[in-house]
PDB file of C-alpha atoms and ligand atoms in Angstrom:
ATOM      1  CA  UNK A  28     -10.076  18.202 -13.132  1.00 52.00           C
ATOM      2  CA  UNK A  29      -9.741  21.110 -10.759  1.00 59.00           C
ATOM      3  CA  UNK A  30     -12.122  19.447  -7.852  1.00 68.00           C
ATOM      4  CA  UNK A  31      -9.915  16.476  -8.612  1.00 94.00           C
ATOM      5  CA  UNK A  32      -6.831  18.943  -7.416  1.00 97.00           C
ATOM      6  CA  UNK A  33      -9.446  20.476  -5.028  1.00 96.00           C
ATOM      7  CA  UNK A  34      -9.830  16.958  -3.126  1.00 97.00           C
ATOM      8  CA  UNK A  35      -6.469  16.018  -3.841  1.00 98.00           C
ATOM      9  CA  UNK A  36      -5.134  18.932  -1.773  1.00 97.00           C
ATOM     10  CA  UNK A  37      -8.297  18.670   0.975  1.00 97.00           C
ATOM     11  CA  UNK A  38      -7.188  15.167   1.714  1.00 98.00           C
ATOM     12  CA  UNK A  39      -3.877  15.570   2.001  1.00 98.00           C
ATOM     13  CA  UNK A  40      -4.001  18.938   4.898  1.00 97.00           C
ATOM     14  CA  UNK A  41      -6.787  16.595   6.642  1.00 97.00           C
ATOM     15  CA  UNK A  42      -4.656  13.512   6.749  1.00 98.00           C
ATOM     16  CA  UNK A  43      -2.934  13.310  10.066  1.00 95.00           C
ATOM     17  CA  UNK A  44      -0.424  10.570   8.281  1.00 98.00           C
ATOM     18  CA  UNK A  45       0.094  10.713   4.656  1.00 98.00           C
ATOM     19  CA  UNK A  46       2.395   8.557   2.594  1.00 98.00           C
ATOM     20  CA  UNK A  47       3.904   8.019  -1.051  1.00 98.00           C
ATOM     21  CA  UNK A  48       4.575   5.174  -3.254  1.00 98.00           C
ATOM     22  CA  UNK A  49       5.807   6.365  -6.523  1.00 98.00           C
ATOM     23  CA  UNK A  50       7.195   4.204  -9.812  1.00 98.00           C
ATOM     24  CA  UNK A  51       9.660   4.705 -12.359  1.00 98.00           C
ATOM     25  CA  UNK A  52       7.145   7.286 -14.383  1.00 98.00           C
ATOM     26  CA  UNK A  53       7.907  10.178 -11.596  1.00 98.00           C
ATOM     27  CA  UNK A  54      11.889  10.357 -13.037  1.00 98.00           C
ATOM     28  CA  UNK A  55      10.859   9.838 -16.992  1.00 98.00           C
ATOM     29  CA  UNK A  56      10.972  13.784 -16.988  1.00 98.00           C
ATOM     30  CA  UNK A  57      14.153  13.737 -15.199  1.00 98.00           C
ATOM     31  CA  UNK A  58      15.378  11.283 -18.827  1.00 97.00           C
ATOM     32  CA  UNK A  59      14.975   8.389 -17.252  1.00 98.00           C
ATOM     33  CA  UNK A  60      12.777   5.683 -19.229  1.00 97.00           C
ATOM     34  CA  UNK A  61      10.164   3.593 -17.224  1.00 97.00           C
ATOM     35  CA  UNK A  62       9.694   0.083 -17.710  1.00 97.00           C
ATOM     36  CA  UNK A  63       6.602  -0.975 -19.313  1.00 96.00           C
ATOM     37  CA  UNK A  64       5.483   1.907 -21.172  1.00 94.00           C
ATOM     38  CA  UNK A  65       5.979   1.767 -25.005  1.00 92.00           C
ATOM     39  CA  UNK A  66       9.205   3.228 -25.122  1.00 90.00           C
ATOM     40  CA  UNK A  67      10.134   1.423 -21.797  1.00 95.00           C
ATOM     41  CA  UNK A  68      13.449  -0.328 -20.884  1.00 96.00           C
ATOM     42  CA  UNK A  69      11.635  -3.959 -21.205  1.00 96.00           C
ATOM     43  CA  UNK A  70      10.566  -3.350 -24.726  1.00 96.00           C
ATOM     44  CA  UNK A  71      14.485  -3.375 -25.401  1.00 95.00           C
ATOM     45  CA  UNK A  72      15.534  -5.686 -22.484  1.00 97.00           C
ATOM     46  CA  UNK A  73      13.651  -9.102 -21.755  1.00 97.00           C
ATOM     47  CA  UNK A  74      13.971  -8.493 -17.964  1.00 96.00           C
ATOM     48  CA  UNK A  75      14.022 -12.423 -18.151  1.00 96.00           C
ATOM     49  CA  UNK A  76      17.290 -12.786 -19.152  1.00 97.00           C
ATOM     50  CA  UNK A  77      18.674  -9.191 -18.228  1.00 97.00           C
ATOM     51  CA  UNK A  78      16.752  -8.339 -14.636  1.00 97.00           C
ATOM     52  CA  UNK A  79      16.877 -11.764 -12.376  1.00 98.00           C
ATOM     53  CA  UNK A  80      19.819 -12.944 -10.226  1.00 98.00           C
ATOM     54  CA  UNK A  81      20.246 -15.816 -11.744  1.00 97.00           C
ATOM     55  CA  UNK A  82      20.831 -13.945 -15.272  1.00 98.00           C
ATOM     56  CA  UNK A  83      23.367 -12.048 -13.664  1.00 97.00           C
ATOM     57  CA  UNK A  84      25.004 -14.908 -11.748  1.00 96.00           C
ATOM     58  CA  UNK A  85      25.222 -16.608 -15.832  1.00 96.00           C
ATOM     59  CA  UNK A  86      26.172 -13.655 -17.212  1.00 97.00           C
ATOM     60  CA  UNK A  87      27.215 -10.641 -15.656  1.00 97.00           C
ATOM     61  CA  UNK A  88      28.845  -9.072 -19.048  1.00 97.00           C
ATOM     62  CA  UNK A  89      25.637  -9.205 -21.067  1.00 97.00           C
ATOM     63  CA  UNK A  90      23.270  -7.808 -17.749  1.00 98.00           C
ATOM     64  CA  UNK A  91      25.906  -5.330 -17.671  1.00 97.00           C
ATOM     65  CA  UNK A  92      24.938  -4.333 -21.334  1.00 96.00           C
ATOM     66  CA  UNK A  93      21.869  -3.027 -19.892  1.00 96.00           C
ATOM     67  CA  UNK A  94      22.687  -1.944 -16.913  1.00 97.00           C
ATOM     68  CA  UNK A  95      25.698   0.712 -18.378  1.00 95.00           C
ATOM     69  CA  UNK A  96      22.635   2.003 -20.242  1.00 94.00           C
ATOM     70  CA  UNK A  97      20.579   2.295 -17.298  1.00 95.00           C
ATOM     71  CA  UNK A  98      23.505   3.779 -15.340  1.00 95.00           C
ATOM     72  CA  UNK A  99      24.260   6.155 -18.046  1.00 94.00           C
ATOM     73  CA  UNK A 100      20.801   7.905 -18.039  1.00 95.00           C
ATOM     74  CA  UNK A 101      20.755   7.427 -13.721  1.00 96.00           C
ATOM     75  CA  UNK A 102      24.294   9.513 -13.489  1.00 95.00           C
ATOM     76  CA  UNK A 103      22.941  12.346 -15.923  1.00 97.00           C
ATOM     77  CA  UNK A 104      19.739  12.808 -14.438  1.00 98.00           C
ATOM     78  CA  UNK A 105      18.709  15.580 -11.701  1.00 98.00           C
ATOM     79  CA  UNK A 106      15.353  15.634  -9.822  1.00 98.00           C
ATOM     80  CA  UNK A 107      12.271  16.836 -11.553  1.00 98.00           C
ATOM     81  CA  UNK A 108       9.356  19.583 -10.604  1.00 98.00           C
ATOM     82  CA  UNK A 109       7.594  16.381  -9.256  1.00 99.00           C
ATOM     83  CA  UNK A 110      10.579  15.309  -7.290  1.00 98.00           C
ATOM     84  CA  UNK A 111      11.189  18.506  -5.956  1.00 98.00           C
ATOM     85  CA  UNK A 112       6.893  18.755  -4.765  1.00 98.00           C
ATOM     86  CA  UNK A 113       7.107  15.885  -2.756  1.00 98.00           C
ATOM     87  CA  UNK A 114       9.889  17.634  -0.935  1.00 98.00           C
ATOM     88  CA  UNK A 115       7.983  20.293  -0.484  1.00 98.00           C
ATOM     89  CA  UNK A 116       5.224  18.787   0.512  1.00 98.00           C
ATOM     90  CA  UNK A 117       7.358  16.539   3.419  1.00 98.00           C
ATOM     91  CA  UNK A 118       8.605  20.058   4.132  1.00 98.00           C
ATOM     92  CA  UNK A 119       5.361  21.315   4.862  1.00 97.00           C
ATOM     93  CA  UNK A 120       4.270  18.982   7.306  1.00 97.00           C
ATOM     94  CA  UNK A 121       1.726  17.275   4.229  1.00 98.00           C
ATOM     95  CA  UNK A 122       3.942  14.309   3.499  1.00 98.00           C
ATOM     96  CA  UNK A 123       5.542  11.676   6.196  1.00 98.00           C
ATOM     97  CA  UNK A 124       7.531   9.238   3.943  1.00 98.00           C
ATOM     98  CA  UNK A 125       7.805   8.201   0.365  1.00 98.00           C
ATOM     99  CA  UNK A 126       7.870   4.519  -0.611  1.00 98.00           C
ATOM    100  CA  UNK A 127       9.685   4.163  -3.761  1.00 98.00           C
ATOM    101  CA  UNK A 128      10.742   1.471  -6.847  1.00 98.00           C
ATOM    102  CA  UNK A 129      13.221   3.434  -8.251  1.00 98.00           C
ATOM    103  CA  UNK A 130      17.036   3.138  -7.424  1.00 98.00           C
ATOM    104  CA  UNK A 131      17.740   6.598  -8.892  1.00 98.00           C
ATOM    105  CA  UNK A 132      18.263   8.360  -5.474  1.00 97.00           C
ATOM    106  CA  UNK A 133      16.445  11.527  -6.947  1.00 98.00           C
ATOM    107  CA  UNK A 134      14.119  11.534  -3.764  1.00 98.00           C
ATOM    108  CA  UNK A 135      16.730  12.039  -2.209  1.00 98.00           C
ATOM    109  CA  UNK A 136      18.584  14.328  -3.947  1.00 98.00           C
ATOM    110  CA  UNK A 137      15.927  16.617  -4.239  1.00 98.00           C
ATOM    111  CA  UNK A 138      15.661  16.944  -0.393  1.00 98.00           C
ATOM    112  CA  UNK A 139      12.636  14.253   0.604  1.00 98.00           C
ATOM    113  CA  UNK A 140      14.569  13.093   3.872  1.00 98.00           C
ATOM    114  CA  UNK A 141      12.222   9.651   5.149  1.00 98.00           C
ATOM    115  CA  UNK A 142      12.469   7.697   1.928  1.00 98.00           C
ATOM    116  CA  UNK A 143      12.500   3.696   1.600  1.00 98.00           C
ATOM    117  CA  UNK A 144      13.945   2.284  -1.214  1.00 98.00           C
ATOM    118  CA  UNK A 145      12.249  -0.809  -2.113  1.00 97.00           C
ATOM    119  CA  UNK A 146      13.993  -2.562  -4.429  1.00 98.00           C
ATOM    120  CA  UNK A 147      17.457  -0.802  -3.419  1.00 97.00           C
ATOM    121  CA  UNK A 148      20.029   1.825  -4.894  1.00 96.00           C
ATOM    122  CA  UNK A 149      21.986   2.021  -7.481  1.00 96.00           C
ATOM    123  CA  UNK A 150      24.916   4.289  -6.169  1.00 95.00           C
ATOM    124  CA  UNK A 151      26.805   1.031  -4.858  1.00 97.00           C
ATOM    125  CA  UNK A 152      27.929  -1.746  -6.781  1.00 98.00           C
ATOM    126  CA  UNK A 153      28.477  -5.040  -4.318  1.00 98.00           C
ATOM    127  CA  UNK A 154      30.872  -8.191  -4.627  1.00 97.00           C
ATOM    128  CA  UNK A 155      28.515 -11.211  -4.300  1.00 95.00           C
ATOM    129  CA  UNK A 156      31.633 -13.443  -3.669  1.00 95.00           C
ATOM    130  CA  UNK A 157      33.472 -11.499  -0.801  1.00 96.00           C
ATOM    131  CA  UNK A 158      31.132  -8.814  -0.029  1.00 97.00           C
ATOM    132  CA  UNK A 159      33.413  -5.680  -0.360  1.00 98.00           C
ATOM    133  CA  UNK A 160      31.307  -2.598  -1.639  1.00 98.00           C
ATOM    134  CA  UNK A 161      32.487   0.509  -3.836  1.00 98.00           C
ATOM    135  CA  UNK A 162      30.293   3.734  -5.196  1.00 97.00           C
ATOM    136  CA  UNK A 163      29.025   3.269  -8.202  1.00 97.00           C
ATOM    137  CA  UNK A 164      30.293   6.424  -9.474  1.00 95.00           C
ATOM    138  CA  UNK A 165      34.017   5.155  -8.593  1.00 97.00           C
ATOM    139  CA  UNK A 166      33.680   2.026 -11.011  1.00 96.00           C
ATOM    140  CA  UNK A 167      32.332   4.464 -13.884  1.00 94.00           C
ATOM    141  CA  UNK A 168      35.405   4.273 -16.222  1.00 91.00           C
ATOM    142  CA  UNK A 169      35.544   0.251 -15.839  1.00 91.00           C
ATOM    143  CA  UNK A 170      33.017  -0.674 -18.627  1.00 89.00           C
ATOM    144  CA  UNK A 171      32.718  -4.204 -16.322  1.00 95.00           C
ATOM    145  CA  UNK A 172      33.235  -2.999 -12.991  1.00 97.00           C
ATOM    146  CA  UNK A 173      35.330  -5.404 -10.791  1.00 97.00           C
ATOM    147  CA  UNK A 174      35.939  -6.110  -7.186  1.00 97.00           C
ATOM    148  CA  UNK A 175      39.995  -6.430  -6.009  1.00 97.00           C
ATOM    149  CA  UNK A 176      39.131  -9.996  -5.680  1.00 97.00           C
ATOM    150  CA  UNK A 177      38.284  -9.985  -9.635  1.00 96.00           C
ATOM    151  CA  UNK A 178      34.838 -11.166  -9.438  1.00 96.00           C
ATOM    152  CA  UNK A 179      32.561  -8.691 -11.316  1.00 98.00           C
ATOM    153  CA  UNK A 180      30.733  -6.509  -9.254  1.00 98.00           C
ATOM    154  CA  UNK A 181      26.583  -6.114  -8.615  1.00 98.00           C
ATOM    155  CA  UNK A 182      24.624  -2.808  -8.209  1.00 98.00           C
ATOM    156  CA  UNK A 183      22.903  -2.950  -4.903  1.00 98.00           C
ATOM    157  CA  UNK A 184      19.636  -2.799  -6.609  1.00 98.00           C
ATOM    158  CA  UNK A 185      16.895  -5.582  -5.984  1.00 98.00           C
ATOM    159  CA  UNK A 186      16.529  -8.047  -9.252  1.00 98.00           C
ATOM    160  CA  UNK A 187      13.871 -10.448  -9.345  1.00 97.00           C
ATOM    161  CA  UNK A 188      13.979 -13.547  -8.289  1.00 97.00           C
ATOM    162  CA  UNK A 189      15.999 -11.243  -4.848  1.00 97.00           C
ATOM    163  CA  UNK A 190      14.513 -10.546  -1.576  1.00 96.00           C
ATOM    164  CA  UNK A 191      13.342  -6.958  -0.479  1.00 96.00           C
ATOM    165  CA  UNK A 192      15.083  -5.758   1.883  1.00 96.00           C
ATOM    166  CA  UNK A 193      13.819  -6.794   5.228  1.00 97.00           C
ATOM    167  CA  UNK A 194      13.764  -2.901   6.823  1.00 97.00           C
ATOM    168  CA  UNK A 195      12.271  -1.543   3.668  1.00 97.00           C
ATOM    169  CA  UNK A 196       9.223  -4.342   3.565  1.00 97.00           C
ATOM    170  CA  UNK A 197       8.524  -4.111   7.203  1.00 97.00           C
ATOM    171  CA  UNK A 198       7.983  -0.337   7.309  1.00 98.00           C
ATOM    172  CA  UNK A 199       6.337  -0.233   4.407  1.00 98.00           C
ATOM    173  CA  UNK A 200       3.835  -2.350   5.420  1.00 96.00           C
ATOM    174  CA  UNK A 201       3.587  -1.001   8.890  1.00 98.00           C
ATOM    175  CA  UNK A 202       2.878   2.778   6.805  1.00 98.00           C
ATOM    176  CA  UNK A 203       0.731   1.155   4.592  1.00 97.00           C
ATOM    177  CA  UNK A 204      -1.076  -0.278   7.801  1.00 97.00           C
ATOM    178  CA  UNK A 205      -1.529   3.233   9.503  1.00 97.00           C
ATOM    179  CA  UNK A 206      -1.715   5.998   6.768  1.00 98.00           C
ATOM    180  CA  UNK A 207      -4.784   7.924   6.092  1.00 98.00           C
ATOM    181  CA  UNK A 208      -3.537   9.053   2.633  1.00 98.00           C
ATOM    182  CA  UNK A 209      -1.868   7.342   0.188  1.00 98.00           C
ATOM    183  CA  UNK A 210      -0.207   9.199  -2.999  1.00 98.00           C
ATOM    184  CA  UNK A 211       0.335   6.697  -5.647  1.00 98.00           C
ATOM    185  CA  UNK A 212       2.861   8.120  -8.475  1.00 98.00           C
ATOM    186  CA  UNK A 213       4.170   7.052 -11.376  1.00 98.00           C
ATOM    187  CA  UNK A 214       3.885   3.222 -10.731  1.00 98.00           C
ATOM    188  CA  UNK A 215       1.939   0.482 -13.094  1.00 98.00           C
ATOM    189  CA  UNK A 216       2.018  -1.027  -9.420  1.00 97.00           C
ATOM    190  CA  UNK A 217       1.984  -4.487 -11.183  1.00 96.00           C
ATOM    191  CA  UNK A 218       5.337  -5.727  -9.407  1.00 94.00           C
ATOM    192  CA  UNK A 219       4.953  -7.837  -6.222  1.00 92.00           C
ATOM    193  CA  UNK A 220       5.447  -7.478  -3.190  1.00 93.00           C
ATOM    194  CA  UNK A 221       4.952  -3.679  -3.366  1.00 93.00           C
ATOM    195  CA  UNK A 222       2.099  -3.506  -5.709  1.00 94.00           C
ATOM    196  CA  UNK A 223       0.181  -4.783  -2.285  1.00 96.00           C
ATOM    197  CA  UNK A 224       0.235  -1.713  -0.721  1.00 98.00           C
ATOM    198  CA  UNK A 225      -2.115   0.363  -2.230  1.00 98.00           C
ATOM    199  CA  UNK A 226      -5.126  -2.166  -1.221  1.00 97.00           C
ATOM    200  CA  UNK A 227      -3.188  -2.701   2.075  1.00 98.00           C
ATOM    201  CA  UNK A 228      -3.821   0.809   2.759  1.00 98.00           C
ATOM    202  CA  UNK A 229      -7.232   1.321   1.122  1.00 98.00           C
ATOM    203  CA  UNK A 230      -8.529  -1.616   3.150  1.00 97.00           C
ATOM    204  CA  UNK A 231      -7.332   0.442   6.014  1.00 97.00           C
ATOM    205  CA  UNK A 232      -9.145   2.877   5.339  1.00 97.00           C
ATOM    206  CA  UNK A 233      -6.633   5.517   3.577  1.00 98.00           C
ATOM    207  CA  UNK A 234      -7.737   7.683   0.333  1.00 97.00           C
ATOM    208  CA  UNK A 235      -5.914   6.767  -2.565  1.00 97.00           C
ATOM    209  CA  UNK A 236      -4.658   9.759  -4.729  1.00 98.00           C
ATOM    210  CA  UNK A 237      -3.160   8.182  -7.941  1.00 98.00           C
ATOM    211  CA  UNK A 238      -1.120  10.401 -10.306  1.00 98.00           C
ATOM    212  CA  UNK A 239      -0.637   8.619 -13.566  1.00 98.00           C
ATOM    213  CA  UNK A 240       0.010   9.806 -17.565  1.00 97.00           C
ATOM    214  CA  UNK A 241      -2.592   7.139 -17.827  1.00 97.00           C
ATOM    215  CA  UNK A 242      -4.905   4.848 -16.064  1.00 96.00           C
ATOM    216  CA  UNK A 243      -3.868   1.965 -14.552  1.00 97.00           C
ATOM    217  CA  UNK A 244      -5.695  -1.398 -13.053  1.00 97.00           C
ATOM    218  CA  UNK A 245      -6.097   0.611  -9.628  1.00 97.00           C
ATOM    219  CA  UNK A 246      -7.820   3.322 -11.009  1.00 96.00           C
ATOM    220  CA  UNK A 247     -11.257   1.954 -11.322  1.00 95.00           C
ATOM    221  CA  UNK A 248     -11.057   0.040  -8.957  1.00 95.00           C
ATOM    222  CA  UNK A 249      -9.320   1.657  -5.634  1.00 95.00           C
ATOM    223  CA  UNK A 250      -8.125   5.418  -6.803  1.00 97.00           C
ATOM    224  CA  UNK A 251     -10.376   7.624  -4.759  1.00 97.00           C
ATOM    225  CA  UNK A 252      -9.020  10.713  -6.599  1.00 97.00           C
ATOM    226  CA  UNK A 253      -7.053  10.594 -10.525  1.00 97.00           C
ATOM    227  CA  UNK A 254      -5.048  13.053 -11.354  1.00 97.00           C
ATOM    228  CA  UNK A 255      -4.297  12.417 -14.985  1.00 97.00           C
ATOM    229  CA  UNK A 256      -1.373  13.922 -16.716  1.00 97.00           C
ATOM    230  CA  UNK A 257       3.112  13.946 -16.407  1.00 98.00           C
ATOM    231  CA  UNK A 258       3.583  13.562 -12.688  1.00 98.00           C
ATOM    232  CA  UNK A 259       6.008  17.256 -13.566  1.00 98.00           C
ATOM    233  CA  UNK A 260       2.927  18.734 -14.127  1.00 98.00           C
ATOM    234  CA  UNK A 261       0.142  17.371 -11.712  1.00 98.00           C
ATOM    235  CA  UNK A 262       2.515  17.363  -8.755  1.00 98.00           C
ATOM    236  CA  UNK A 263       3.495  20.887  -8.652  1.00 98.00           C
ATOM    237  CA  UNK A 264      -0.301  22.264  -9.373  1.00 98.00           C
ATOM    238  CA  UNK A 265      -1.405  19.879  -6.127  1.00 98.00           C
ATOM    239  CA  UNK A 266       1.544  21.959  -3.621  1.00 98.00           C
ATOM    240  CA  UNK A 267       0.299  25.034  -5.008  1.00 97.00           C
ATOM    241  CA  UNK A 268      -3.309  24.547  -4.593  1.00 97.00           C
ATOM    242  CA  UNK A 269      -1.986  23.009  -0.508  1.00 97.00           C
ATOM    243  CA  UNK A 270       0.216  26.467  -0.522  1.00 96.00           C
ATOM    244  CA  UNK A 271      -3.215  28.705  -1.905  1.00 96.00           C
ATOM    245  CA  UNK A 272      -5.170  27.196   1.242  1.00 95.00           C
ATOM    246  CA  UNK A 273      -2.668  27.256   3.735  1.00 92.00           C
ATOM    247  CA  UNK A 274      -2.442  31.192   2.812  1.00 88.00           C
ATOM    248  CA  UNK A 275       0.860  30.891   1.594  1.00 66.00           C
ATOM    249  CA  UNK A 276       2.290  32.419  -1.083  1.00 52.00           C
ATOM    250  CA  UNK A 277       2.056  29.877  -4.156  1.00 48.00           C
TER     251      UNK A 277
HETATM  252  N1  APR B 316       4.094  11.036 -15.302  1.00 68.27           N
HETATM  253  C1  APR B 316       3.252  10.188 -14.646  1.00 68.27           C
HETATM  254  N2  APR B 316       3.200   8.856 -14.897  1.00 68.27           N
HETATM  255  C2  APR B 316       4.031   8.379 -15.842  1.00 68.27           C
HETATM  256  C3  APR B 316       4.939   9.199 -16.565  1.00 68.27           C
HETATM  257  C4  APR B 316       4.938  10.585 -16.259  1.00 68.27           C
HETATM  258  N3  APR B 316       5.753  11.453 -16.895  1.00 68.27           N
HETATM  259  N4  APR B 316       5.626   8.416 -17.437  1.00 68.27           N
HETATM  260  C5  APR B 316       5.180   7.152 -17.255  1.00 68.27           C
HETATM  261  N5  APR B 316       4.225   7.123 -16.310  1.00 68.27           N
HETATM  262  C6  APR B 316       3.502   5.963 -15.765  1.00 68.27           C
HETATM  263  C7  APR B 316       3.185   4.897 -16.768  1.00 68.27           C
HETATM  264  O1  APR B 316       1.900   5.154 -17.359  1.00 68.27           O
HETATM  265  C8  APR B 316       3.133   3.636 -15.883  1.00 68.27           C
HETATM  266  O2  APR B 316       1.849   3.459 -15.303  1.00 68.27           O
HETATM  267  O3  APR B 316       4.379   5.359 -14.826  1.00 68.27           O
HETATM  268  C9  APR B 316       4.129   3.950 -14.777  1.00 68.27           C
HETATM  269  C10 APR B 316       5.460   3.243 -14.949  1.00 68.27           C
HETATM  270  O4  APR B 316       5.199   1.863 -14.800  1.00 68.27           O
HETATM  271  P1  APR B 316       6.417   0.827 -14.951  1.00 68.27           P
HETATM  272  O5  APR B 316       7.208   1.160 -16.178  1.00 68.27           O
HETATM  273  O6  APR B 316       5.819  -0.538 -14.803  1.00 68.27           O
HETATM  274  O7  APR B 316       7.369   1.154 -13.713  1.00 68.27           O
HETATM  275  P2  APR B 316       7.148   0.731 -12.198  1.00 68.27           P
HETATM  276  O8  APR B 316       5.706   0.648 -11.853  1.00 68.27           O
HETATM  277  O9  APR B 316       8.008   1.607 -11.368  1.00 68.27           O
HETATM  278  O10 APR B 316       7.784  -0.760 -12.186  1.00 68.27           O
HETATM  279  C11 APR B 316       7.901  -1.381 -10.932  1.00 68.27           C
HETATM  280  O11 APR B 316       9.128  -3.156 -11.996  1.00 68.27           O
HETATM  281  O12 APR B 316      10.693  -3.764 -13.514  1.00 68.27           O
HETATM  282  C12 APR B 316      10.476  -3.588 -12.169  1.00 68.27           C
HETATM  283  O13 APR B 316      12.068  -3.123 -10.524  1.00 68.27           O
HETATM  284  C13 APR B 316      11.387  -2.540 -11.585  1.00 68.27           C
HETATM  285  O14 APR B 316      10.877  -0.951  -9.837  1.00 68.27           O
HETATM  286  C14 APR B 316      10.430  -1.468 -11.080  1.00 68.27           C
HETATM  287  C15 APR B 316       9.128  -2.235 -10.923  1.00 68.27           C
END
């Protein structure tokens, strides 16, 4: 495992541009549940009738069932050790921009400044009738939060059947185009359009450095370099191995 970290850290001080795409499992140490693992929000929530539009344009009150849950653990949660490496890493010069899934704004909130949020944030709630917009954390104490016009209100978070964000897919791609490393972490990188851009990149020639509690269908197949274990753990020990041969203090 060690040359794994070894490599890992190699690639990343060689790479003149090195980005991130990183999945729900990079905040499940920060108490927030991923998706599709076994204890994972869809194994309590058919995303089918909780996590498309037109759910929520049938039934707001019962998406809003799971989405008080989601925004329960989202307002509690602070930014992990893995988090807080990535900021480090941008810091350092080691890390351009991170591509994420989640809406949780921990990125951000744990300093990473050049961060894309794919499929949106959830710190502002939208009205999809007259397009007024509030924070999130304002509408708390309504258990259905409601616009002045009385409609009930959206997060402005991405559901499926929605369209990325134009800004977000564009630069993504255009990263995913260009960058010589590629740090994949957390993700089950089964969603589309996003879970293109590992192959984008690899066909361009990037080295894929996958951090994952577990493999995943990239592994075998494009993951240059696995680093196997909580992204809280394996995150950290890569910055300290970059910080060992840069000469600085770990
Ligand atoms: N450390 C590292 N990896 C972890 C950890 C952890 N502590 N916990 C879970 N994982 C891994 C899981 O093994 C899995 O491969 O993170 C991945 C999480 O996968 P998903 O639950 O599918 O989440 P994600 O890939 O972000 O889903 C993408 O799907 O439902 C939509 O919009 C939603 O953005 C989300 C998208």
């Amino acid at each position: 495992m060690i040359e794994s970290f070894e490599r890992a850290a190699e690639i990343i001080m060689a790479s003149e541009l090195t980005v991130a795409l990183t999945g729900a499992g990079i905040s499940v140490e920060s108490g927030i549940p991923d998706f599709r693992s076994a204890a994972g929000l869809w194994s309590r929530f058919d995303p089918g009738e909780y996590a498309t539009i037109e759910a929520f344009r049938a039934n707001p009150q019962k998406v809003w069932e799971m989405l008080r849950e989601m925004d329960e653990v989202v307002s509690r949660a602070r930014p992990n050790q893995a988090h807080r490496g990535m900021s480090e890493l941008e810091d350092m010069g080691y890390l351009q921009t991170i591509i994420t899934q989640n809406v949780d704004n921990l990125h951000q909130t744990a300093g990473s400044k050049d961060v894309i949020e794919y499929h949106g944030n959830a710190s502002t709630l939208s009205c999809l009738w007259c397009g007024r917009k509030y924070l999130t954390a304002d509408k708390r104490k309504e258990h259905l939060p409601r616009c002045e016009c009385e409609k009930i209100l959206k997060p402005d978070i991405v559901f499926f059947g929605e369209m990325i964000p134009e800004e977000a897919m564009n630069r993504s791609f255009e990263l995913a185009s260009s960058t010589s490393a590629l740090l994949v972490i957390g993700t089950s990188a089964v969603v589309s359009p996003v879970n293109a851009i590992p192959s984008l990149a690899k066909r361009n020639g990037a080295n894929i450095i996958e951090f994952n509690k577990e493999e995943t269908h990239l592994t075998d197949s494009i993951t240059d370099v696995f680093l196997k274990g909580n992204a809280g753990d394996t995150v950290p020990e890569l910055v300290k191995i970059v910080k060992q041969k840069k000469g600085m203090d770990a």
